[in-house]
Coordinates of C-alpha atoms and ligand atoms in Angstrom, one line a residue:
M1 CA -72.1 163.2 -50.6
T2 CA -75.3 165.3 -50.3
V3 CA -78.5 164.5 -48.6
G4 CA -81.4 163.6 -51.0
S5 CA -83.5 166.6 -51.8
D6 CA -86.7 164.8 -50.8
A7 CA -85.3 163.9 -47.4
Q8 CA -84.1 167.5 -47.0
L9 CA -87.6 168.9 -47.9
M10 CA -89.1 166.5 -45.3
I11 CA -86.9 167.6 -42.4
G12 CA -87.1 171.3 -43.5
A13 CA -90.9 171.3 -43.3
Q14 CA -90.8 169.9 -39.8
L15 CA -88.3 172.4 -38.3
R16 CA -89.1 175.5 -36.3
G17 CA -85.4 176.3 -36.7
E18 CA -83.4 176.5 -39.9
L19 CA -81.8 174.1 -42.4
V20 CA -78.5 175.3 -43.9
D21 CA -76.9 173.4 -46.9
S22 CA -74.1 174.3 -49.2
E23 CA -76.5 176.2 -51.5
N24 CA -77.4 178.6 -48.6
P25 CA -75.4 181.9 -48.5
A26 CA -75.0 181.4 -44.8
F27 CA -73.4 178.0 -45.2
D28 CA -69.8 179.2 -45.0
A29 CA -70.3 181.2 -41.9
Q30 CA -72.4 178.4 -40.2
R31 CA -69.9 175.6 -40.9
R32 CA -67.1 177.6 -39.2
I33 CA -66.3 177.0 -35.5
W34 CA -64.0 178.8 -33.1
N35 CA -60.8 177.1 -34.2
G36 CA -59.9 178.6 -37.6
S37 CA -57.7 175.6 -38.5
V38 CA -60.8 173.5 -38.7
D39 CA -62.2 173.7 -42.3
K40 CA -64.9 171.1 -42.7
H41 CA -67.8 170.9 -45.2
P42 CA -70.8 169.1 -43.6
A43 CA -73.6 167.8 -45.8
L44 CA -76.2 169.7 -43.8
I45 CA -76.5 171.9 -40.8
I46 CA -79.7 171.6 -38.8
R47 CA -80.1 174.7 -36.6
C48 CA -82.6 173.6 -34.0
A49 CA -84.9 176.0 -32.3
G50 CA -86.2 173.6 -29.6
V51 CA -86.4 170.0 -28.3
A52 CA -88.9 169.0 -31.1
D53 CA -86.3 170.1 -33.7
V54 CA -83.6 168.1 -32.0
M55 CA -85.8 164.9 -31.9
A56 CA -86.7 165.4 -35.5
A57 CA -83.0 166.0 -36.4
V58 CA -81.8 162.8 -34.7
K59 CA -84.5 160.7 -36.4
F60 CA -83.7 162.3 -39.8
A61 CA -80.0 161.8 -39.4
R62 CA -80.5 158.1 -38.6
V63 CA -82.4 157.7 -41.9
T64 CA -79.6 159.3 -43.9
G65 CA -76.9 157.1 -42.3
L66 CA -74.5 160.1 -42.3
P67 CA -72.3 160.7 -39.2
V68 CA -73.7 163.2 -36.7
A69 CA -71.8 166.1 -35.2
V70 CA -73.3 168.1 -32.3
R71 CA -72.5 171.7 -31.9
S72 CA -73.5 174.1 -29.1
G73 CA -70.8 176.7 -28.4
G74 CA -68.5 175.5 -31.2
H75 CA -65.4 175.5 -29.0
S76 CA -64.2 172.0 -29.4
F77 CA -60.4 172.4 -29.6
S78 CA -60.1 169.7 -32.2
G79 CA -63.2 170.6 -34.2
L80 CA -65.4 167.6 -33.3
S81 CA -68.5 169.7 -33.6
V82 CA -68.3 169.8 -37.4
A83 CA -67.2 167.1 -39.9
D84 CA -67.0 166.6 -43.7
N85 CA -70.2 165.0 -45.1
A86 CA -71.8 165.0 -41.6
V87 CA -75.2 166.2 -40.4
V88 CA -74.4 168.9 -37.9
I89 CA -77.1 169.2 -35.2
D90 CA -76.6 172.8 -34.1
L91 CA -78.1 174.0 -30.8
S92 CA -76.7 177.5 -30.9
L93 CA -80.1 179.1 -31.4
M94 CA -81.4 177.6 -28.2
K95 CA -80.6 180.5 -25.9
G96 CA -83.2 180.2 -23.1
V97 CA -81.9 181.0 -19.6
S98 CA -84.1 181.4 -16.6
I99 CA -83.0 182.0 -13.0
D100 CA -85.3 181.4 -10.1
P101 CA -83.8 183.6 -7.4
G102 CA -85.9 181.9 -4.7
T103 CA -84.8 178.4 -5.3
R104 CA -81.5 179.5 -6.9
I105 CA -82.0 177.1 -9.8
A106 CA -80.9 178.1 -13.3
R107 CA -82.5 176.4 -16.3
V108 CA -80.1 176.8 -19.2
Q109 CA -80.7 175.7 -22.8
A110 CA -77.9 174.1 -24.8
G111 CA -77.0 177.0 -27.0
V112 CA -76.2 179.4 -24.1
L113 CA -72.6 180.7 -23.8
L114 CA -70.9 181.2 -20.5
G115 CA -71.1 185.0 -20.6
E116 CA -74.8 184.8 -21.3
L117 CA -75.4 182.6 -18.3
D118 CA -73.2 184.8 -16.1
R119 CA -75.2 187.9 -17.2
E120 CA -78.5 186.3 -16.0
T121 CA -77.1 184.8 -12.7
Q122 CA -75.2 187.9 -11.8
A123 CA -78.4 190.0 -11.9
F124 CA -79.1 188.2 -8.6
G125 CA -75.6 188.0 -7.3
L126 CA -75.5 184.3 -8.2
A127 CA -73.2 182.2 -10.3
V128 CA -72.9 178.7 -11.8
P129 CA -69.2 177.5 -11.8
S130 CA -68.0 177.5 -15.4
G131 CA -64.9 178.4 -17.5
I132 CA -62.6 181.3 -18.1
V133 CA -63.6 182.5 -21.6
S134 CA -67.1 183.9 -21.9
H135 CA -67.8 182.8 -25.4
T136 CA -67.4 179.1 -24.6
G137 CA -70.6 176.9 -24.7
V138 CA -72.1 175.9 -21.5
A139 CA -73.1 172.5 -23.0
G140 CA -69.8 171.1 -24.2
L141 CA -68.0 172.5 -21.2
T142 CA -70.4 171.1 -18.6
L143 CA -70.6 167.7 -20.3
G144 CA -66.8 167.3 -19.9
G145 CA -66.8 168.6 -16.3
G146 CA -66.3 172.4 -16.4
I147 CA -63.2 173.9 -14.6
G148 CA -62.9 177.6 -14.0
W149 CA -62.3 180.5 -11.7
I150 CA -64.6 179.5 -8.8
M151 CA -64.1 175.8 -8.9
R152 CA -61.8 175.6 -5.8
K153 CA -64.6 177.2 -3.8
H154 CA -67.7 175.8 -5.5
G155 CA -66.7 172.8 -7.5
L156 CA -67.0 172.0 -11.2
S157 CA -69.9 172.9 -13.4
V158 CA -71.1 169.3 -13.0
D159 CA -70.9 169.5 -9.2
Q160 CA -73.8 172.0 -9.3
L161 CA -75.8 170.1 -12.0
I162 CA -79.3 169.0 -10.9
S163 CA -80.6 167.4 -14.1
V164 CA -80.4 167.3 -17.8
D165 CA -83.0 167.0 -20.5
L166 CA -81.6 164.8 -23.2
V167 CA -82.6 163.5 -26.7
T168 CA -81.4 159.9 -27.1
A169 CA -79.8 158.2 -30.1
E170 CA -83.3 157.0 -31.0
G171 CA -84.6 160.6 -31.0
E172 CA -86.5 160.1 -27.7
F173 CA -86.7 162.6 -24.8
V174 CA -85.5 161.6 -21.3
R175 CA -84.6 163.5 -18.2
A176 CA -81.7 162.4 -16.0
S177 CA -81.1 163.4 -12.4
A178 CA -80.1 161.8 -9.1
G179 CA -83.6 160.3 -8.9
E180 CA -84.3 159.6 -12.5
N181 CA -82.0 157.6 -14.8
A182 CA -79.4 158.0 -12.2
E183 CA -76.7 156.1 -14.0
L184 CA -77.1 158.3 -17.1
F185 CA -76.9 161.3 -14.8
W186 CA -73.6 160.0 -13.5
G187 CA -72.4 159.5 -17.1
V188 CA -73.3 163.0 -18.5
R189 CA -71.3 164.6 -15.6
G190 CA -68.0 164.1 -17.5
G191 CA -68.8 161.6 -20.2
G192 CA -69.3 164.3 -22.9
G193 CA -71.8 164.0 -25.7
N194 CA -71.6 160.2 -25.8
F195 CA -75.0 159.4 -24.5
G196 CA -77.3 161.8 -26.2
I197 CA -77.9 165.5 -27.0
V198 CA -78.6 167.6 -23.9
T199 CA -81.1 170.2 -24.7
E200 CA -81.4 171.8 -21.2
F201 CA -79.4 171.8 -18.0
A202 CA -80.7 172.6 -14.5
F203 CA -78.0 174.0 -12.2
R204 CA -77.9 175.0 -8.5
C205 CA -76.5 178.6 -8.4
V206 CA -74.1 179.6 -5.7
A207 CA -74.3 182.9 -3.9
L208 CA -71.2 184.6 -5.1
G209 CA -71.9 188.4 -5.1
T210 CA -70.8 190.5 -7.9
Q211 CA -67.2 191.5 -6.9
V212 CA -64.0 189.5 -6.9
L213 CA -60.4 190.4 -6.3
G214 CA -58.7 189.4 -9.5
G215 CA -56.4 190.1 -12.4
P216 CA -52.8 189.6 -13.5
L217 CA -49.4 190.2 -11.9
I218 CA -46.6 190.1 -14.6
W219 CA -42.9 189.5 -14.6
P220 CA -40.4 189.2 -17.5
M221 CA -40.2 185.6 -18.7
Q222 CA -36.5 185.4 -17.8
Q223 CA -37.7 185.1 -14.2
S224 CA -40.1 182.2 -15.0
A225 CA -38.3 179.6 -12.9
E226 CA -38.0 181.9 -9.8
V227 CA -41.6 183.0 -10.1
L228 CA -42.8 179.5 -10.5
R229 CA -40.8 178.3 -7.5
F230 CA -42.1 181.1 -5.3
Y231 CA -45.7 180.6 -6.7
R232 CA -45.6 176.9 -5.9
D233 CA -44.7 177.5 -2.2
W234 CA -47.0 180.4 -1.9
I235 CA -50.1 178.6 -3.1
A236 CA -49.4 175.3 -1.3
E237 CA -51.7 176.3 1.6
A238 CA -53.9 178.7 -0.4
P239 CA -57.6 178.9 0.8
D240 CA -60.3 177.7 -1.5
D241 CA -61.3 181.3 -2.0
L242 CA -58.3 181.7 -4.2
M243 CA -57.8 180.3 -7.7
T244 CA -54.8 181.1 -9.9
L245 CA -53.6 180.5 -13.4
V246 CA -50.0 180.9 -14.6
I247 CA -49.6 182.0 -18.1
H248 CA -46.5 182.3 -20.3
R249 CA -46.8 184.4 -23.4
K250 CA -45.7 187.6 -25.2
A251 CA -47.3 190.5 -23.4
P252 CA -50.5 191.4 -25.3
D253 CA -51.6 194.7 -26.6
L254 CA -54.0 195.6 -23.8
P255 CA -54.6 199.0 -22.2
F256 CA -53.1 198.0 -18.8
I257 CA -49.9 196.8 -20.4
P258 CA -47.2 199.5 -20.7
E259 CA -46.4 200.0 -24.4
D260 CA -42.7 199.0 -24.1
L261 CA -43.7 195.7 -22.5
R262 CA -46.1 194.7 -25.3
G263 CA -44.7 191.8 -27.4
Q264 CA -42.1 191.0 -24.7
P265 CA -42.1 187.5 -23.3
V266 CA -43.6 187.4 -19.8
V267 CA -44.8 185.1 -17.1
I268 CA -48.2 186.1 -15.6
V269 CA -50.0 184.9 -12.4
V270 CA -53.7 185.7 -12.7
C271 CA -55.6 185.5 -9.4
C272 CA -59.3 185.3 -8.6
W273 CA -60.3 185.6 -5.0
V274 CA -64.0 185.1 -4.3
G275 CA -64.1 185.8 -0.6
D276 CA -63.8 188.9 1.6
I277 CA -61.7 191.5 -0.4
D278 CA -59.6 192.7 2.6
E279 CA -58.7 189.1 3.5
G280 CA -57.9 188.4 -0.2
E281 CA -55.5 191.4 -0.2
T282 CA -53.6 189.9 2.7
V283 CA -53.4 186.5 1.0
I284 CA -52.2 188.0 -2.3
R285 CA -49.8 190.5 -0.8
P286 CA -46.7 188.1 -0.7
L287 CA -47.1 187.5 -4.5
R288 CA -47.3 191.2 -5.2
E289 CA -44.2 191.7 -3.2
F290 CA -42.2 189.0 -4.9
G291 CA -39.4 190.1 -7.3
H292 CA -40.9 193.4 -8.5
P293 CA -43.7 192.6 -11.0
V294 CA -43.7 194.9 -14.0
V295 CA -47.5 195.0 -14.0
D296 CA -49.8 194.6 -11.0
H297 CA -53.4 194.7 -12.3
C298 CA -54.9 192.5 -9.5
Q299 CA -57.7 194.6 -8.0
P300 CA -61.3 194.5 -7.0
T301 CA -63.4 194.0 -10.1
S302 CA -66.7 192.7 -11.2
Y303 CA -67.1 189.0 -11.6
L304 CA -68.5 189.6 -15.1
A305 CA -65.4 191.5 -16.1
H306 CA -63.1 188.9 -14.6
Q307 CA -65.0 186.1 -16.5
A308 CA -64.3 188.0 -19.8
L309 CA -60.7 188.8 -19.0
F310 CA -59.3 186.3 -21.5
D311 CA -61.8 186.9 -24.2
P312 CA -59.5 189.2 -26.3
S313 CA -56.7 186.5 -26.2
F314 CA -58.9 183.7 -27.7
P315 CA -61.0 185.2 -30.5
H316 CA -62.8 183.1 -33.1
G317 CA -61.0 182.2 -36.3
R318 CA -57.4 182.1 -35.3
W319 CA -55.5 178.8 -35.7
Y320 CA -55.2 176.9 -32.4
Y321 CA -53.6 173.7 -31.3
Y322 CA -53.6 172.2 -27.8
K323 CA -52.1 169.3 -25.8
S324 CA -52.8 168.9 -22.2
C325 CA -51.8 166.9 -19.1
D326 CA -52.3 166.9 -15.4
V327 CA -49.4 166.7 -13.0
A328 CA -49.5 166.0 -9.3
E329 CA -47.2 168.9 -8.3
L330 CA -44.8 171.5 -9.7
T331 CA -41.5 169.7 -9.1
D332 CA -38.2 171.5 -9.7
E333 CA -37.8 169.4 -12.9
I334 CA -41.2 170.5 -14.2
I335 CA -40.5 174.1 -13.4
D336 CA -37.2 174.0 -15.2
I337 CA -38.7 172.3 -18.3
T338 CA -41.4 174.9 -18.3
A339 CA -39.0 177.8 -18.1
E340 CA -36.8 176.2 -20.9
H341 CA -39.7 175.6 -23.3
S342 CA -41.5 178.9 -22.7
V343 CA -38.8 180.9 -24.4
Q344 CA -39.0 178.7 -27.5
F345 CA -42.3 179.6 -29.1
A346 CA -42.4 182.2 -31.8
S347 CA -46.0 183.4 -32.2
P348 CA -47.0 186.6 -30.5
L349 CA -50.4 185.0 -30.1
T350 CA -49.4 181.8 -28.3
S351 CA -50.2 181.7 -24.6
F352 CA -50.5 178.7 -22.4
P353 CA -52.1 178.3 -19.0
I354 CA -51.1 176.2 -16.0
W355 CA -54.2 175.7 -13.9
Q356 CA -54.1 175.4 -10.1
R357 CA -56.5 172.6 -9.1
G358 CA -57.6 171.2 -5.8
G359 CA -60.1 172.7 -3.3
A360 CA -63.7 171.8 -3.4
V361 CA -63.3 169.7 -6.6
S362 CA -60.9 167.3 -4.9
R363 CA -63.3 166.8 -1.9
I364 CA -65.9 165.0 -4.0
G365 CA -65.3 161.3 -4.6
E366 CA -63.6 160.3 -7.7
D367 CA -66.4 157.8 -8.5
A368 CA -69.2 160.3 -7.8
T369 CA -69.2 161.5 -11.4
A370 CA -67.8 160.4 -14.8
F371 CA -65.4 163.4 -14.6
T372 CA -62.0 162.1 -13.8
G373 CA -59.0 163.8 -12.3
R374 CA -60.3 165.3 -9.1
H375 CA -56.9 164.9 -7.4
A376 CA -54.8 166.6 -10.1
G377 CA -52.5 169.2 -8.6
F378 CA -52.1 171.3 -11.8
T379 CA -53.3 171.1 -15.4
F380 CA -51.0 172.1 -18.2
N381 CA -53.0 173.2 -21.3
I382 CA -50.1 173.8 -23.7
G383 CA -51.5 175.7 -26.6
A384 CA -50.3 177.3 -29.8
C385 CA -52.0 180.1 -31.7
T386 CA -51.3 181.8 -34.9
A387 CA -53.3 184.3 -37.1
G388 CA -53.6 181.7 -39.8
R389 CA -51.6 178.9 -41.6
E390 CA -48.3 180.8 -41.5
G391 CA -46.1 179.6 -38.7
F392 CA -48.7 177.1 -37.4
D393 CA -46.7 173.9 -38.0
A394 CA -43.7 175.2 -36.1
E395 CA -45.8 176.3 -33.2
R396 CA -47.6 172.9 -33.1
A397 CA -44.3 171.1 -33.1
W398 CA -43.3 173.3 -30.1
V399 CA -46.5 172.2 -28.3
R400 CA -45.7 168.5 -28.9
D401 CA -42.1 168.8 -27.8
F402 CA -43.0 170.6 -24.6
W403 CA -45.8 168.1 -23.8
S404 CA -43.5 165.1 -24.5
A405 CA -40.8 166.6 -22.2
L406 CA -43.4 166.5 -19.4
E407 CA -44.3 162.9 -20.1
P408 CA -42.6 161.4 -17.1
W409 CA -44.9 163.4 -14.8
H410 CA -48.2 163.0 -16.7
Q411 CA -50.9 162.1 -14.3
G412 CA -54.0 162.1 -16.5
V413 CA -55.8 164.5 -18.8
Y414 CA -59.0 166.5 -18.6
V415 CA -61.2 165.1 -21.4
N416 CA -62.3 168.6 -22.6
F417 CA -58.7 169.5 -23.1
L418 CA -57.9 166.5 -25.4
A419 CA -57.1 167.1 -29.0
D420 CA -57.6 164.5 -31.6
E421 CA -55.3 162.0 -29.9
G422 CA -56.8 158.6 -30.6
A423 CA -58.9 156.1 -28.7
D424 CA -56.2 155.2 -26.1
R425 CA -56.0 158.8 -24.8
V426 CA -59.7 158.8 -24.2
V427 CA -59.4 155.6 -22.1
Q428 CA -56.5 157.3 -20.3
A429 CA -58.6 160.4 -19.6
Y430 CA -61.1 158.2 -17.7
G431 CA -58.9 155.4 -16.4
T432 CA -59.7 151.8 -17.0
A433 CA -62.0 151.2 -14.1
K434 CA -64.3 154.0 -15.0
W435 CA -64.0 153.2 -18.7
A436 CA -65.8 149.8 -18.1
R437 CA -68.7 151.6 -16.4
L438 CA -68.9 154.2 -19.2
Q439 CA -68.9 151.6 -21.9
S440 CA -71.7 149.7 -20.2
L441 CA -73.7 153.0 -20.1
K442 CA -72.9 153.6 -23.7
R443 CA -74.2 150.1 -24.6
T444 CA -77.5 151.0 -22.8
W445 CA -78.1 154.4 -24.4
D446 CA -76.2 154.3 -27.7
P447 CA -75.3 150.7 -28.7
D448 CA -74.7 151.6 -32.3
N449 CA -72.3 154.5 -31.4
F450 CA -74.6 156.9 -33.2
F451 CA -72.9 159.7 -31.2
R452 CA -69.3 159.0 -32.2
L453 CA -67.9 162.4 -33.3
N454 CA -66.7 163.2 -29.8
Q455 CA -64.1 162.0 -27.3
N456 CA -65.6 158.7 -28.1
I457 CA -66.6 156.0 -25.6
A458 CA -67.1 153.1 -28.0
P459 CA -69.7 150.6 -26.8
N460 CA -67.3 147.6 -27.2
Ligands
FAD1 C1 -61.3 179.5 -25.8 C2 -61.7 178.3 -24.9 C3 -61.7 178.4 -23.6 C4 -62.0 177.3 -22.8 N1 -62.0 177.4 -21.5 C5 -62.4 176.3 -20.7 C6 -62.5 176.4 -19.3 O1 -62.2 177.5 -18.7 N2 -62.9 175.4 -18.6 C7 -63.2 174.2 -19.2 O2 -63.6 173.3 -18.5 N3 -63.1 174.0 -20.5 C8 -62.7 175.0 -21.3 N4 -62.5 174.9 -22.6 C9 -62.8 173.6 -23.2 C10 -64.3 173.4 -23.5 O3 -64.9 173.0 -22.3 C11 -64.5 172.4 -24.6 O4 -63.9 172.8 -25.8 C12 -66.0 172.2 -24.8 O5 -66.3 171.1 -25.6 C13 -66.7 173.4 -25.5 O6 -68.1 173.3 -25.5 P1 -68.9 174.0 -26.7 O7 -70.3 173.7 -26.5 O8 -68.4 175.4 -26.8 O9 -68.3 173.2 -27.9 P2 -68.8 172.4 -29.2 O10 -67.7 172.5 -30.1 O11 -70.1 172.9 -29.6 O12 -69.0 171.0 -28.6 C14 -67.9 170.2 -28.3 C15 -68.4 168.8 -28.1 O13 -69.3 168.7 -27.0 C16 -70.3 167.8 -27.3 N5 -71.6 168.6 -27.2 C17 -71.7 169.9 -27.4 N6 -73.0 170.3 -27.1 C18 -73.6 169.2 -26.8 C19 -74.9 168.9 -26.4 N7 -75.8 169.9 -26.3 N8 -75.3 167.6 -26.1 C20 -74.4 166.6 -26.2 N9 -73.1 166.8 -26.5 C21 -72.7 168.1 -26.8 C22 -70.1 167.3 -28.7 O14 -69.5 166.0 -28.6 C23 -69.2 168.3 -29.3 O15 -68.3 167.7 -30.3 C24 -62.3 176.0 -23.4 C25 -62.2 175.9 -24.8 C26 -61.9 177.1 -25.6 C27 -61.9 176.9 -27.1

């Protein structure tokens, strides 16, 4: 289906941004998102330059009756930010960021990526908690919650959110904060893009400084079960200044990896210590001394470099597939299943993180925000990656098998790590009590389910 040319002319004339349809030479590049396995052909892409464009785009899309996809950073795992025959409302041109170092408030437009936000906040030694790959969008990440390197000390992205500017399903502008549309503000802190299009976020920045103690320690994957058992005991009492990820993969081709190790299966513990560096060295020492790591690249580094550490491992255009679950603790059974499945994937590009949770995130009430899962112990984000179609199906089957083997211990799932897994999984992500509150909010702000290409909270 195409949008009528008159309608297209009408919206095109109103825009400060850009209209991209299939006739436009830029269409092929613009319809692509981060996950190369997503290959959709929308009817039209409306690249908004500001709030007025977003309001016009929503009103236009209502008239066409076509489904609407919303794109900011384009990192939806399952590709929800583009769809066949849809109108894509694309915010990626909206790059404004301003930091007030006096009030420590960051105002961030929806098209800003994590690395762009970090660049501005770090000029003042400040930070907004966000995620671990710098080309992810602030918008989608924040609307789902936002977990990352400094969350155990400073909470989720939503825990530092002060307000959002939002365009409703009717194309109207509203602001939501603790004092204004408070229930909507509760909902956007975890409820995703269900209630409207956020055009701008205001965050409190935290005083972080510009240095962290961080980086990977690496052991051969044959030692996975021992490393995981030691790791579990070592981090049991870890201070909030420490956040870790455990990664199983084949060693990447990076300068700090010895040549003979590249391509070999390894288990990696990546640390990020945000407190006093000497104190961090003392806390991390037992891990360094465990079982002779083949690489120790954990060192004082800039926060900006640490935030971009994983960028080379997750470039745009590769084929990715993820399934995720939270677990309460790393039991012996979970460790043994992890060790067993980790030696079974084939792709040299596959790498999957186990996230340490807890800390500041868990000290905020479960009902304080729509984000659910504050008491998770660990998050498994089992992911497969291939260069293209070749080998993808086998790798995806590996993800599903591994995820199913962990099923007896599943505790919940972080909504931003959901793939296209059906309506029941979205309910599971929020739990039934919160679901009723979210549905009620959806009925208030989007009774027709205009915003439904998302992890959908259907109004009824
Ligand atoms: C490489 C990679 C690393 C990641 N790392 C982390 C991490 O460290 N921590 C973490 O918490 N998550 C992480 N994620 C998951 C990430 O939070 C989600 O994929 C998120 O949706 C990405 O946001 P985006 O704006 O880039 O994506 P998009 O694909 O643009 O948007 C995803 C969805 O969010 C909604 N949305 C986007 N923008 C808006 C808006 N302005 N208004 C309303 N709704 C909107 C829409 O429903 C859209 O379908 C990662 C994902 C990837 C691919």
